[in-house]
Structures are given as C-alpha cells and as structure tokens.
mmCIF file of C-alpha atoms in Angstrom:
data_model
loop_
_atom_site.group_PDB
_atom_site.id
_atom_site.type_symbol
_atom_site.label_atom_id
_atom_site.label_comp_id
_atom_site.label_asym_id
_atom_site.label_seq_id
_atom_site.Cartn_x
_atom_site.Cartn_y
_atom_site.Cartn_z
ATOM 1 C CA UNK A 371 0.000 0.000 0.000
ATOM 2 C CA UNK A 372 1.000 3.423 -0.986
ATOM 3 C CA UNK A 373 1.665 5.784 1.610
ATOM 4 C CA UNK A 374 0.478 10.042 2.134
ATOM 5 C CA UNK A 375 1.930 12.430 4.463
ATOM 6 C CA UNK A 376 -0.910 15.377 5.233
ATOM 7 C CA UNK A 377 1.545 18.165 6.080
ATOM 8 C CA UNK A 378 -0.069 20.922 8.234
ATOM 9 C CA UNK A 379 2.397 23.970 6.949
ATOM 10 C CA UNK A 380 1.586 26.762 9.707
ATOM 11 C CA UNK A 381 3.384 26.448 13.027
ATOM 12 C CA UNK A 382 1.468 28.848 14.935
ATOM 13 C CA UNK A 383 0.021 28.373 18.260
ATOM 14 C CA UNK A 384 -3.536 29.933 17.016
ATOM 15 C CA UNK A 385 -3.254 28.246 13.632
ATOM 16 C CA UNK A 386 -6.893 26.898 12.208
ATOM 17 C CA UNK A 387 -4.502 24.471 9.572
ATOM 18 C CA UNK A 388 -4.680 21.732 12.324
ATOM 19 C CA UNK A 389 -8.263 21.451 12.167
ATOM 20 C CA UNK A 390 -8.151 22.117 8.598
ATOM 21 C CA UNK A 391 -5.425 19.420 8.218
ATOM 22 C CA UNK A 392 -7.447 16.821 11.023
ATOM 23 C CA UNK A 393 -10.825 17.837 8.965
ATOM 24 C CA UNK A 394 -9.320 16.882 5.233
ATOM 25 C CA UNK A 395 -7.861 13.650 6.805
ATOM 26 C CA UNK A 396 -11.474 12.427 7.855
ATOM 27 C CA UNK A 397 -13.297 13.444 5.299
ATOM 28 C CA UNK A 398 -11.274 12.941 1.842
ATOM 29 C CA UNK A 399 -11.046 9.542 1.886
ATOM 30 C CA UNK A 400 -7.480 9.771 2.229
ATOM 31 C CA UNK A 401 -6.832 6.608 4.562
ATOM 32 C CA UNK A 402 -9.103 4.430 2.416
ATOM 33 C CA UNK A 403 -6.430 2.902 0.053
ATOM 34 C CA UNK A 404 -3.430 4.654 1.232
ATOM 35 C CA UNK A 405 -1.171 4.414 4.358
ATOM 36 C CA UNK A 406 -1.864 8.408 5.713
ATOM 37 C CA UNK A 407 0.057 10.199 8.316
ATOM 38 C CA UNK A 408 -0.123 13.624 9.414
ATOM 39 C CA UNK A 409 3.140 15.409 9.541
ATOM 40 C CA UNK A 410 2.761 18.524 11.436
ATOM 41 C CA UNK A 411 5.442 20.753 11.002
ATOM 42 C CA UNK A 412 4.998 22.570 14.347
ATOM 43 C CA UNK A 413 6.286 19.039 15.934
ATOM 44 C CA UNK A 414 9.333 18.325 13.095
ATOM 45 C CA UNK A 415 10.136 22.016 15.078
ATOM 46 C CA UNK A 416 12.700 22.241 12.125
ATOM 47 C CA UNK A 417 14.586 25.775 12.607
ATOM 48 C CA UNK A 418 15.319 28.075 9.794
ATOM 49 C CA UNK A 419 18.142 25.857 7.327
ATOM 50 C CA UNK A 420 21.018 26.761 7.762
ATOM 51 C CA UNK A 421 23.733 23.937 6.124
ATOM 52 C CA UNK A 422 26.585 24.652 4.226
ATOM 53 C CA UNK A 423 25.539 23.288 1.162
ATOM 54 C CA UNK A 424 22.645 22.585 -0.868
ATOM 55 C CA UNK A 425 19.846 19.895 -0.322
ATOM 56 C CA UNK A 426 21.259 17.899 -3.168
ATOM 57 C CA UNK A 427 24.470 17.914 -2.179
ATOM 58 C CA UNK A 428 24.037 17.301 1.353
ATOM 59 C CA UNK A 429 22.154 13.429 0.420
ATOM 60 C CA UNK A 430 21.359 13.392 4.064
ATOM 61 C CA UNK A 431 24.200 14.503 6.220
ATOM 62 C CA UNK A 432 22.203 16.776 8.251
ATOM 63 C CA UNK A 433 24.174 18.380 11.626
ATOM 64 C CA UNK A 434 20.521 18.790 13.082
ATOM 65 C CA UNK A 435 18.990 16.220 14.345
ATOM 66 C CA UNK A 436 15.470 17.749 13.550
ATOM 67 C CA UNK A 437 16.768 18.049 9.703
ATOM 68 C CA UNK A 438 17.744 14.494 9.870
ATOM 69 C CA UNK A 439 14.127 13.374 10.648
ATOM 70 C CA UNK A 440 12.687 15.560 8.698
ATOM 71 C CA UNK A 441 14.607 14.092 5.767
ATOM 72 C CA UNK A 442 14.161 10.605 6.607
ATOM 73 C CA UNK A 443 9.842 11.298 6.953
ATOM 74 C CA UNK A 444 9.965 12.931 3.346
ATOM 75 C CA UNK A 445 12.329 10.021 2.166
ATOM 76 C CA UNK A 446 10.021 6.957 3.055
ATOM 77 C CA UNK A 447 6.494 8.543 1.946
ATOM 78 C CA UNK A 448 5.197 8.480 -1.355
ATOM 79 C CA UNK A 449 2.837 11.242 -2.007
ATOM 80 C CA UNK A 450 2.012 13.984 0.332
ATOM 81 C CA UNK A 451 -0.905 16.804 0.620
ATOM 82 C CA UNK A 452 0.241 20.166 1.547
ATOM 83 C CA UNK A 453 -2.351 22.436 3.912
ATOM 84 C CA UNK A 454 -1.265 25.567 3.593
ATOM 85 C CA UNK A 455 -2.594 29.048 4.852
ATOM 86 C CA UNK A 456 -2.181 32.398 3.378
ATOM 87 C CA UNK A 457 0.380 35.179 4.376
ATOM 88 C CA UNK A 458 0.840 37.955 2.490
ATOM 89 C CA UNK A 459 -0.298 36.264 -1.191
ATOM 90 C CA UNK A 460 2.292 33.454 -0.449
ATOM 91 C CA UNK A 461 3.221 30.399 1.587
ATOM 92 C CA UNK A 462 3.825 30.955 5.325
ATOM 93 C CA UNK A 463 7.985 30.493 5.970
ATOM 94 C CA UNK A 464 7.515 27.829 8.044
ATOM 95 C CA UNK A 465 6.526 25.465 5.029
ATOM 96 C CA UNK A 466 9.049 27.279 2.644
ATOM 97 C CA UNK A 467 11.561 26.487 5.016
ATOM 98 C CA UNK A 468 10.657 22.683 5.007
ATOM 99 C CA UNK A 469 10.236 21.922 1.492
ATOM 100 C CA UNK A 470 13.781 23.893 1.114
ATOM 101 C CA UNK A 471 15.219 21.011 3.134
ATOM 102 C CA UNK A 472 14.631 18.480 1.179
ATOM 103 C CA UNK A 473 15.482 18.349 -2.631
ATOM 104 C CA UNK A 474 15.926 14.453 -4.379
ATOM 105 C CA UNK A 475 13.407 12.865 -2.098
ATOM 106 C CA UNK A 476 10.431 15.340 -3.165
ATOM 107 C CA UNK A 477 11.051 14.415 -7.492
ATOM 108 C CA UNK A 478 8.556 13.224 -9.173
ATOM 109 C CA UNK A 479 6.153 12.601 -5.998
ATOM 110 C CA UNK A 480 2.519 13.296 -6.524
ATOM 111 C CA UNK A 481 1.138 15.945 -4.338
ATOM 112 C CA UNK A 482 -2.204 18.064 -3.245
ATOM 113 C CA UNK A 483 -2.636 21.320 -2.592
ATOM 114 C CA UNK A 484 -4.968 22.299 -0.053
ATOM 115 C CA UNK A 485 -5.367 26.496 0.532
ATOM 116 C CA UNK A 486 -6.959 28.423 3.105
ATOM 117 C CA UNK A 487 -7.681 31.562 3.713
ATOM 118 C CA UNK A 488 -10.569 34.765 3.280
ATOM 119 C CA UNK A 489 -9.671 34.272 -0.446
ATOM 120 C CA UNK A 490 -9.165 30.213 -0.423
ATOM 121 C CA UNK A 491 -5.688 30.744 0.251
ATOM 122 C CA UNK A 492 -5.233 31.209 -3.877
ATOM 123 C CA UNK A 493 -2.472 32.996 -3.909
ATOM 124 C CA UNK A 494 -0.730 30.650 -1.154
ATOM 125 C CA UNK A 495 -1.381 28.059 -3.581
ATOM 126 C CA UNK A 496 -0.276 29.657 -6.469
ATOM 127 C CA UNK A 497 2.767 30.333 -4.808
ATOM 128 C CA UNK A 498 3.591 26.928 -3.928
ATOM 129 C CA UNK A 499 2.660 25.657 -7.394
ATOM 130 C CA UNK A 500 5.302 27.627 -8.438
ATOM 131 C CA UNK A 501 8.049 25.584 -6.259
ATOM 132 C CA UNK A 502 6.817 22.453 -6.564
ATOM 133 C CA UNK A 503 4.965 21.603 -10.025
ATOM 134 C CA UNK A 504 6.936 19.401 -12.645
ATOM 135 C CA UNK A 505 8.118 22.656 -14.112
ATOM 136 C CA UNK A 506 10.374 23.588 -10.741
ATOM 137 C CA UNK A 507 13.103 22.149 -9.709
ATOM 138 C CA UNK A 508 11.704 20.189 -7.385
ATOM 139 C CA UNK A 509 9.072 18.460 -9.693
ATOM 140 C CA UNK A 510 6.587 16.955 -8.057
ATOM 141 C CA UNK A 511 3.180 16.015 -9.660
ATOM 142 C CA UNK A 512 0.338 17.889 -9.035
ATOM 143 C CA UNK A 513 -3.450 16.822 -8.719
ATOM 144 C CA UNK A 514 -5.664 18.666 -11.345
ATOM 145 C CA UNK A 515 -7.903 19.431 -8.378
ATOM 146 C CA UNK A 516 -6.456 21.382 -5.681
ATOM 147 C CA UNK A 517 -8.876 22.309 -2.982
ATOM 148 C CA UNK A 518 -9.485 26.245 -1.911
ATOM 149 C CA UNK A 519 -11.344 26.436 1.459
ATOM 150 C CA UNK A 520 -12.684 29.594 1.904
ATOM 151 C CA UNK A 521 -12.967 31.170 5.534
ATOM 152 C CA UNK A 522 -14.831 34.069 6.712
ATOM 153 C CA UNK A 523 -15.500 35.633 10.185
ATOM 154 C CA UNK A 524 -18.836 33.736 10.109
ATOM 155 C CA UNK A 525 -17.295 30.777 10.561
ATOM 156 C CA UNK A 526 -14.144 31.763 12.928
ATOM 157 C CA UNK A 527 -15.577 32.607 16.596
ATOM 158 C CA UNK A 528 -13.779 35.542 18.355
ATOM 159 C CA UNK A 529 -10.347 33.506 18.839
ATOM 160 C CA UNK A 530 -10.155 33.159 15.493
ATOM 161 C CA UNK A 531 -11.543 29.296 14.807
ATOM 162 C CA UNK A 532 -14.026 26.889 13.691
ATOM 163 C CA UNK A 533 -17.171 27.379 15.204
ATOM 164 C CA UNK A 534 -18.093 23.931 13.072
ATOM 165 C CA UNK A 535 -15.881 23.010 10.504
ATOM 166 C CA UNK A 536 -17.583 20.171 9.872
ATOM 167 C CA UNK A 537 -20.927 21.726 8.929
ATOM 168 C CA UNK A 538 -19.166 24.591 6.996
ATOM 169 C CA UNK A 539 -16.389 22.577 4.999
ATOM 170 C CA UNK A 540 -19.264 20.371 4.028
ATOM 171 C CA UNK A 541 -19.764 21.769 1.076
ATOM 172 C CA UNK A 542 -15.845 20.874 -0.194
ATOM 173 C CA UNK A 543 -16.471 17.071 0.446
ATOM 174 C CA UNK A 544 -16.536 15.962 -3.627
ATOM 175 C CA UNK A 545 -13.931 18.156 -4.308
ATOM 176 C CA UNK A 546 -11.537 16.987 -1.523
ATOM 177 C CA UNK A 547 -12.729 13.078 -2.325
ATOM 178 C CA UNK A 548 -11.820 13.859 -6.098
ATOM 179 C CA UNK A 549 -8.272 15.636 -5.198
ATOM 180 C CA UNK A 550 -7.425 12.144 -3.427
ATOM 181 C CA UNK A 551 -8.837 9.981 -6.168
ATOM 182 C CA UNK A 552 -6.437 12.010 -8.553
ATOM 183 C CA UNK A 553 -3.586 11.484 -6.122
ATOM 184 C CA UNK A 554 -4.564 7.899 -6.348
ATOM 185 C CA UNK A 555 -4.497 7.816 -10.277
ATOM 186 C CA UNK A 556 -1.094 9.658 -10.203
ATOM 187 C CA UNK A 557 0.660 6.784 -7.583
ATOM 188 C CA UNK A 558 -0.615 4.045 -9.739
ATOM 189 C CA UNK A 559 0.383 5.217 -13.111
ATOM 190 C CA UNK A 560 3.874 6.212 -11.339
ATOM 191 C CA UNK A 561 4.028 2.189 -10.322
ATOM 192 C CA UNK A 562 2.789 1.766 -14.098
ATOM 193 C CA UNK A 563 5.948 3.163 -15.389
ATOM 194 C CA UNK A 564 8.386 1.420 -13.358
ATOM 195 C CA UNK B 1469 17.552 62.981 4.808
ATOM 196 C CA UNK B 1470 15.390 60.026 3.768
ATOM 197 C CA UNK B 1471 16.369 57.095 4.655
ATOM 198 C CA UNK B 1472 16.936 53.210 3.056
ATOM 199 C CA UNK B 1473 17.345 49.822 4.843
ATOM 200 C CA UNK B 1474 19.463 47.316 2.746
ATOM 201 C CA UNK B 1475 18.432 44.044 3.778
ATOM 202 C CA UNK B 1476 20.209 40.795 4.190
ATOM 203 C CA UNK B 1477 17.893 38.202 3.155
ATOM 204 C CA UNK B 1478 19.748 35.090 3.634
ATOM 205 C CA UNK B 1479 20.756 33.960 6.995
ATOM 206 C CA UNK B 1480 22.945 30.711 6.186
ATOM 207 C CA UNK B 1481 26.744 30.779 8.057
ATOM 208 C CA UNK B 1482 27.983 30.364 4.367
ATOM 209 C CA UNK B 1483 25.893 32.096 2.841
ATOM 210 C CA UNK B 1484 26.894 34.837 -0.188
ATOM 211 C CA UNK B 1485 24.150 37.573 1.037
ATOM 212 C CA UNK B 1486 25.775 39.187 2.644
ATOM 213 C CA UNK B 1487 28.970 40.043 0.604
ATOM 214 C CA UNK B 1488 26.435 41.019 -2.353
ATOM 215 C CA UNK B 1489 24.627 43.268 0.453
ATOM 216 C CA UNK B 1490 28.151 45.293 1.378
ATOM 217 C CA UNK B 1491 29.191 45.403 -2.705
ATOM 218 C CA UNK B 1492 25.583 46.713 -3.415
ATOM 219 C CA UNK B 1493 26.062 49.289 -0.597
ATOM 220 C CA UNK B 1494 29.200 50.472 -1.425
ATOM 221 C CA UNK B 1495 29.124 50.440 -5.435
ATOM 222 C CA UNK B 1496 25.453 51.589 -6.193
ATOM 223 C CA UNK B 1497 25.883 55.338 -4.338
ATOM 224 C CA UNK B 1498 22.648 54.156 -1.820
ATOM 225 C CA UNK B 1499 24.848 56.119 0.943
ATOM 226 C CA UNK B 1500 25.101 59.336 -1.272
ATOM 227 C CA UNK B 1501 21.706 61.189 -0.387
ATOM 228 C CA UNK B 1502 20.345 58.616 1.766
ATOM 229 C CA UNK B 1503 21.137 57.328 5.315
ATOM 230 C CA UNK B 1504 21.929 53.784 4.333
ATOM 231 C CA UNK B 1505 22.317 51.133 6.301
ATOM 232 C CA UNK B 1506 22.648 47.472 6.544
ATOM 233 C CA UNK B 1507 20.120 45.316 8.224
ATOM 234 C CA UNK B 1508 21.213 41.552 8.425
ATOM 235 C CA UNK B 1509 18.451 39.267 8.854
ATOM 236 C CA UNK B 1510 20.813 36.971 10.934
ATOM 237 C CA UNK B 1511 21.729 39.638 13.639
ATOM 238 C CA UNK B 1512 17.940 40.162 14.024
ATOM 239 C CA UNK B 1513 17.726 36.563 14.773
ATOM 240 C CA UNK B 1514 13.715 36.339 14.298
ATOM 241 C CA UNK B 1515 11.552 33.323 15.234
ATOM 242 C CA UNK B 1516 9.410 32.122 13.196
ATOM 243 C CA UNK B 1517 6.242 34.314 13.532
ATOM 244 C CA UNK B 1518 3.889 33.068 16.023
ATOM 245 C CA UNK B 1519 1.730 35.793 17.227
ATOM 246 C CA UNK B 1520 -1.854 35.480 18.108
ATOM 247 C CA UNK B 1521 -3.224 37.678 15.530
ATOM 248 C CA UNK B 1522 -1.769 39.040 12.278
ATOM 249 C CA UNK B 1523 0.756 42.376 12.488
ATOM 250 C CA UNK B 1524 -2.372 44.340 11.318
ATOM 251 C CA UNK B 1525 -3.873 43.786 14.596
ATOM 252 C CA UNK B 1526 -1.047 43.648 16.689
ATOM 253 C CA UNK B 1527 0.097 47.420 16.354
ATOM 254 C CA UNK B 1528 3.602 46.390 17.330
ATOM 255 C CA UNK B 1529 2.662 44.328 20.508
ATOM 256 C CA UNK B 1530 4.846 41.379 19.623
ATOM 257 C CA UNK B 1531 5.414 38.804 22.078
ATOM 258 C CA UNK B 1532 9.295 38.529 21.704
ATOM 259 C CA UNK B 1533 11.961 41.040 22.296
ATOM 260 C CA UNK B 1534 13.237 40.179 18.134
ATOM 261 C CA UNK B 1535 9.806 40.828 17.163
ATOM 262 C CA UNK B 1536 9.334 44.514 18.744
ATOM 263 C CA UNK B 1537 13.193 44.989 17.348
ATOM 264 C CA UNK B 1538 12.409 44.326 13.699
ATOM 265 C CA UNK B 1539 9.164 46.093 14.035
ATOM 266 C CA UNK B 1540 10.310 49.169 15.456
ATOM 267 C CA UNK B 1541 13.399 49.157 12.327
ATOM 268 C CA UNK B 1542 11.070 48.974 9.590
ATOM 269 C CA UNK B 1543 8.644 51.180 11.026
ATOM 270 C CA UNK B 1544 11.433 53.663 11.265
ATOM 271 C CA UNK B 1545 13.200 53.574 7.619
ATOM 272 C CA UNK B 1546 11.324 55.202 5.104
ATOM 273 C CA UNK B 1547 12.846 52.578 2.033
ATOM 274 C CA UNK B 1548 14.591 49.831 1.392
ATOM 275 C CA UNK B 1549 16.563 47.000 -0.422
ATOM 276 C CA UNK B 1550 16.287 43.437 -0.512
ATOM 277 C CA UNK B 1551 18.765 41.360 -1.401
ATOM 278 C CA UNK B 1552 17.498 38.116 -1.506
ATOM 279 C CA UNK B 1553 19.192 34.568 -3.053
ATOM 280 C CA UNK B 1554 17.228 31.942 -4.719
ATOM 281 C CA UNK B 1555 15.903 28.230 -3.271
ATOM 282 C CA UNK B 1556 13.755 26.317 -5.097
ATOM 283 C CA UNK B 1557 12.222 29.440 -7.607
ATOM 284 C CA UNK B 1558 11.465 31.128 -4.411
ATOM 285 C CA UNK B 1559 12.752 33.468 -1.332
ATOM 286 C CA UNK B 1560 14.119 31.716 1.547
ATOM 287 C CA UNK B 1561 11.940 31.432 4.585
ATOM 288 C CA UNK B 1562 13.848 33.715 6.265
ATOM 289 C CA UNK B 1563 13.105 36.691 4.120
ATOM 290 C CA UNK B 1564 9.571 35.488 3.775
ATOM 291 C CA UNK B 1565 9.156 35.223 7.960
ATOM 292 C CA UNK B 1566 10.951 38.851 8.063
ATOM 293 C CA UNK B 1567 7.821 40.336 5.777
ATOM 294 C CA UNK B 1568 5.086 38.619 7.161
ATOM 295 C CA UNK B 1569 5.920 40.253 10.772
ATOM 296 C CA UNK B 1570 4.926 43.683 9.602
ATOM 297 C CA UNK B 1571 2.305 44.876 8.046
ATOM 298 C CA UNK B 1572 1.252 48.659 7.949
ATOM 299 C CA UNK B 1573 5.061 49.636 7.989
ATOM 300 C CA UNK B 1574 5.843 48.589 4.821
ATOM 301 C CA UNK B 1575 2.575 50.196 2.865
ATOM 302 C CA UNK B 1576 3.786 52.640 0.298
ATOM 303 C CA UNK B 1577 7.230 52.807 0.708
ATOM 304 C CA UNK B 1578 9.408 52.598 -1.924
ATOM 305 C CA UNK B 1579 11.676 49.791 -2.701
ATOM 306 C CA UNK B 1580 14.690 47.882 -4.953
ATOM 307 C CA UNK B 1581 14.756 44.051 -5.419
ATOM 308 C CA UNK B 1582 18.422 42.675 -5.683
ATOM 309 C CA UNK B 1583 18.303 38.739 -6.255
ATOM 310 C CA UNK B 1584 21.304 36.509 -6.747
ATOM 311 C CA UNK B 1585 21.780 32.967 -7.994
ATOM 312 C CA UNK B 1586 22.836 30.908 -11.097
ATOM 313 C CA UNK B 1587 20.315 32.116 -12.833
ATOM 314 C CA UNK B 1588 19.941 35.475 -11.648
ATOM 315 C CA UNK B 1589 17.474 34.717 -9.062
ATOM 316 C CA UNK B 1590 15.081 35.588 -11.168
ATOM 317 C CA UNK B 1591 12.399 33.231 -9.428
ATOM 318 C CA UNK B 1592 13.046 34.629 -6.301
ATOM 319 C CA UNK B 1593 12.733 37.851 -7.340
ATOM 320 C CA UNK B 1594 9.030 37.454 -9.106
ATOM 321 C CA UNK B 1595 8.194 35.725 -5.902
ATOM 322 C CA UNK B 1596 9.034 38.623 -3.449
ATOM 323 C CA UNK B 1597 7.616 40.827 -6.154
ATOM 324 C CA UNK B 1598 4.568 39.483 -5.977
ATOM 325 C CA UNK B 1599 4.473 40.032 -2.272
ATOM 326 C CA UNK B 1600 5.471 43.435 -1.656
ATOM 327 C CA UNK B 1601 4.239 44.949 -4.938
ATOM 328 C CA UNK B 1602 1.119 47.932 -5.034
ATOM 329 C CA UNK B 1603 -1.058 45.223 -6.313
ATOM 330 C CA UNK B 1604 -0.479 42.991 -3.050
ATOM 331 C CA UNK B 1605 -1.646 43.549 0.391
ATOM 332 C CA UNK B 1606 1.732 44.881 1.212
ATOM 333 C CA UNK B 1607 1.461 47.571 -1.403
ATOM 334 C CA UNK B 1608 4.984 48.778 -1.658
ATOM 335 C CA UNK B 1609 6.399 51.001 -4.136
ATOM 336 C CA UNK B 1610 9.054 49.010 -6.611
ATOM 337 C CA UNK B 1611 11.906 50.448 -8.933
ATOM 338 C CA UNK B 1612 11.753 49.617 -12.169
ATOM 339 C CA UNK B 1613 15.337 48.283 -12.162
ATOM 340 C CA UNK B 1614 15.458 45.172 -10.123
ATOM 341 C CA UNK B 1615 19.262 44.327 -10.608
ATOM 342 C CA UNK B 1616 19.777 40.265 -11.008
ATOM 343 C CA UNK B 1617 23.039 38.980 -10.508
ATOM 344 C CA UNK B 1618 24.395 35.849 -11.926
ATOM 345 C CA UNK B 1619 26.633 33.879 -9.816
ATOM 346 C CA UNK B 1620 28.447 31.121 -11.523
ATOM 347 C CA UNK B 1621 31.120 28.332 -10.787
ATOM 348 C CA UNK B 1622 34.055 30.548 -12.663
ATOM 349 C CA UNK B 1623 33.417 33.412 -9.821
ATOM 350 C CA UNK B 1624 32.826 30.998 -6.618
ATOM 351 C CA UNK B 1625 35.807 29.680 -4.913
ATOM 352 C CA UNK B 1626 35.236 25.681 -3.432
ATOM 353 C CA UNK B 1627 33.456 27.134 -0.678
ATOM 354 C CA UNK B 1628 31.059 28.655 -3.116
ATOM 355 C CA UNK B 1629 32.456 32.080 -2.242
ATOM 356 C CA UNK B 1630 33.287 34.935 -4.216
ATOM 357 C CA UNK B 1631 37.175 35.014 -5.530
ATOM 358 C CA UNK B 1632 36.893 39.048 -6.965
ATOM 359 C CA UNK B 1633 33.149 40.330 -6.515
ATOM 360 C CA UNK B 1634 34.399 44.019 -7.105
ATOM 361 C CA UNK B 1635 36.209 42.557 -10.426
ATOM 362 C CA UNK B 1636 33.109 39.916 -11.262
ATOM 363 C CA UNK B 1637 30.549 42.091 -10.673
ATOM 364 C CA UNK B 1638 31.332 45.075 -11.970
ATOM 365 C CA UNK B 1639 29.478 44.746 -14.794
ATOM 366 C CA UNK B 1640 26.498 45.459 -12.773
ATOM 367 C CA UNK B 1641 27.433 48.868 -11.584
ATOM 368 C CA UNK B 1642 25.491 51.630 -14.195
ATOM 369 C CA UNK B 1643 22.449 48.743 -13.407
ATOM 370 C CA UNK B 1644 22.457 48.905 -9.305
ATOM 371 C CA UNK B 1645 23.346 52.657 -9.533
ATOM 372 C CA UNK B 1646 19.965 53.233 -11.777
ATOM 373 C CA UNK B 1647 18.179 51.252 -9.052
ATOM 374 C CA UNK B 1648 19.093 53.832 -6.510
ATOM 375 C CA UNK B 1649 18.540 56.560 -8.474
ATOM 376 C CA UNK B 1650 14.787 55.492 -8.847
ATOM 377 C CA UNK B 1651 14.255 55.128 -5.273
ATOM 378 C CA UNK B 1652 15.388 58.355 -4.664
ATOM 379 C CA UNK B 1653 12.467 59.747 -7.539
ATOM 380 C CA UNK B 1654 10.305 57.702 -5.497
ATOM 381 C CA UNK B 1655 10.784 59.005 -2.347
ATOM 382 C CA UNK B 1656 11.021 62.295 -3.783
ATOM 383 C CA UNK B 1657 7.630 61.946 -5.457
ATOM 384 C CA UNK B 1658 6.183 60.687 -2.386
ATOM 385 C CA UNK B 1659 7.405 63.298 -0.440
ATOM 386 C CA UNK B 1660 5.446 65.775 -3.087
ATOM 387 C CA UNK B 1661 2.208 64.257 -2.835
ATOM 388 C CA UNK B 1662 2.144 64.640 0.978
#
C-alpha cells in the first residue's frame, strides 16, 4: 500500500490548519487505500536551514537532528498533501523552510494542494505551485484538483476558529474526495511506469 | 535625509548575502543622499512568527523582544533594499518570515529588489515581487530596475564564495546605480504628494 503524508504547513500556536489538516484527513477519503500520516510541522520544530551546502548535495548529512528526521519522513512517503494558509499572497515560511530542506526525495512525488484563507488561500497556492509543479526544480506532480477552502469571520468565533468546521467545509467534500482519487491515479500510473 | 534599509535576506553561516549586500552598498551610491544602512536578517535573529493575531492587529505588541526589534526598524526607515538569493524558484523562509511580521510599515514605501543565484534569481525575485508589490496587500512602491546577478562556478571559490566580486561584478554597476537613483524619484515623489 502506498503511503500520504498530510503536512499541516503553519506552526502557529492559534493556527486553524490543524483542524483544517485533522478535517481533510477524515473526510477525503485519504486513509481508504493509502497508508496516511499527518506530519505537522509545528512538531518536526525544524529551525530556519542553515547547512553549508545545498539539499542535493548534502544526500542526508544533516548536523541537526530535527533536519535528519525531517529528511528521513519525506524520504520513506510516497505522495504527500500540503495544507497551507495564506500570508501575504504566499506560503507561510515555516513550510518554505521545510520543502527547502529536502530536494531528491520530493522528485517526481505526486502531491495536493490544499489552501486556506478569506480568499481560499489562492495565492498561497499559487505560490507553492510555483516551487513544486513538474516545471520547478523540485518536480513533483500535481493533482488537477487542488482544494481552496474559503474562511470568513462567520465561521471563525472571536479567537479566530471553527465554530463547526464540519458543517461549513461540508460543502468541499466531492472536491476533496476527487483531489485524493487524482492522487490515487497519479501513484498508480507512477508504479505503471516502473 | 530620507532614509533606506538594505536588507540581508539570507541567513545561512555560508551564505553569499551578505557580501552582495556590502558590494551593493558600497558600489550603487545608496549612501550618497540617503542614510543607508545594513540590516542583516541573521543579527535580528527572528523566530518564526507566532503571534496570536496578524501584524495588522497587533500594532507592534509582539510577544518577543526580536519581534518589537524588527518592528520598530522597519517602522522607522522610510525605504529599502532586498537582497534576496534563490531556493527552489522562491525566497528563503527567512526573508519570507521577516515580511510577514509587519504589516502597515511597509505600505507605500518605496523599494529595490536585488536577487542573486545561477540564474539570476530571477524566481526569487518574481516571488518577493509578488508580495510586496502595489497590487499585493503589502502595497509597496518598486523600482523599475530590479538588478539580477548571476553567480556562476568561474566566480565561486570551493566554498562557493566569491574570488573578486568588485572585479566579477562590476558589470552590474550603471544597473544597481539606476536602481538607486529610482528610489530616490520615489521618495522624492512621495514626499510631493504629501
């Protein structure tokens, strides 16, 4: 069985991508023919990269222990699904800063994108397409479908989260099913060619 | 005197950054009419941004001592440079983190974009465009000239440092000076309008 790391790319303490991250997990069908794990980046606590070299170059040498895990979790899964929220039109640093840690063991992976945000996150997505579609470097291989969740204050209480995410992400269900059934498609025809 | 913030944003022991940085700040005449001065990402020594609620709400109540530092800096230069390498098509997390702490300080103010890489860093560069330009939430105010300098294996020693950046770079000087010169029109013109 293939396997799919859900990576929840925000690290802060009042982050909503948890939920978001615990909600797509449940709900997508993503544990049905797949071995799924969620890979929080707030616990891989990885601190800004800082190694002599390149990625590439480095083929696992790490001098952090934190890098060193991190590496080895991206090394052994086969797919992954990236929840990211919006800052400022773009990714949040903290999930920069992890995909820029990693180089060979990303290639030619399939991959979701999930976005969030008071505009779906669109830009955040964009953004990330940028680094890791099959025309970056890094080359991964992108669902057709990547969800947008959009929030609003109606659906944040006063602290800033889900009142009931499960009532108001409802709505994304078939689209969140069909981004997994695409990463599906993408592991098997990956097997296909090997 | 107006004033300009160069900034440093790579934060890697071996990194480059900050030898492009000093060249830019001595060659491109930023300390001729402005107060210029370097601000190096690595001495600020930021934490990834964790705060409750966005800078907009904050109003420079940051929770750590490195956070009310690098808010009270920008909020106190009136332009600035970023000099920023390339990983993966993108900024590094580290220049991304050092934007998304602050919020109304950066609106309108004018600014240059130096990237740096093998291939100019011309990714990186459209990526922190994107970010800080008048049609983003950050809304800054861009020079035309966004200088992008080539680094290549000819010009880096074996520990991918320069050998002769004032010889290898010269080439660049009319370019980075024309930078400089816009952001002074642009200050100048915002100064006009107030």
């Amino acid at each position: 069985m293939k396997s799919v790391g859900v990576i929840i790319g925000s690290i802060r303490d009042n982050r909503v991508g948890d939920k978001v991250a615990h909600w797509f997990f449940e709900k997508s069908g993503v544990k049905k023919n797949l071995n799924a794990e969620i890979l929080d980046l707030k616990k891989f606590n990885l601190p800004f990269f800082n190694e002599d070299v390149a990625p590439m170059a480095l083929k696992g040498n790490y001098s952090t222990e934190e890098g060193r895990h991190w590496y080895n979790t991206v090394k052994k899964f086969d797919s992954f699904v990236f929840v990211t929220p919006e800052y400022n039109a773009g990714m949040p640093a903290s999930l920069k800063n992890a995909i820029d840690y990693v180089y060979p063991d990303w290639n030619s992976k399939p991959a979701v994108i999930v976005s969030y945000g008071f505009h779906g996150g669109v830009n955040s997505a964009l953004s990330l397409e940028r680094i890791i579609t099959d025309k970056s470097p890094i080359k991964m291989n992108l669902t057709n479908t990547k969800p947008k969740l959009f929030l609003s204050k109606d659906i944040l209480n006063e602290k800033g989260q889900f009142k009931n995410i499960d009532q108001d992400f409802e709505k994304y269900t078939d689209e969140i099913k069909k981004s997994i059934e695409e990463l599906e498609e993408l592991l098997n025809t990956a097997t296909a060619n090997k």
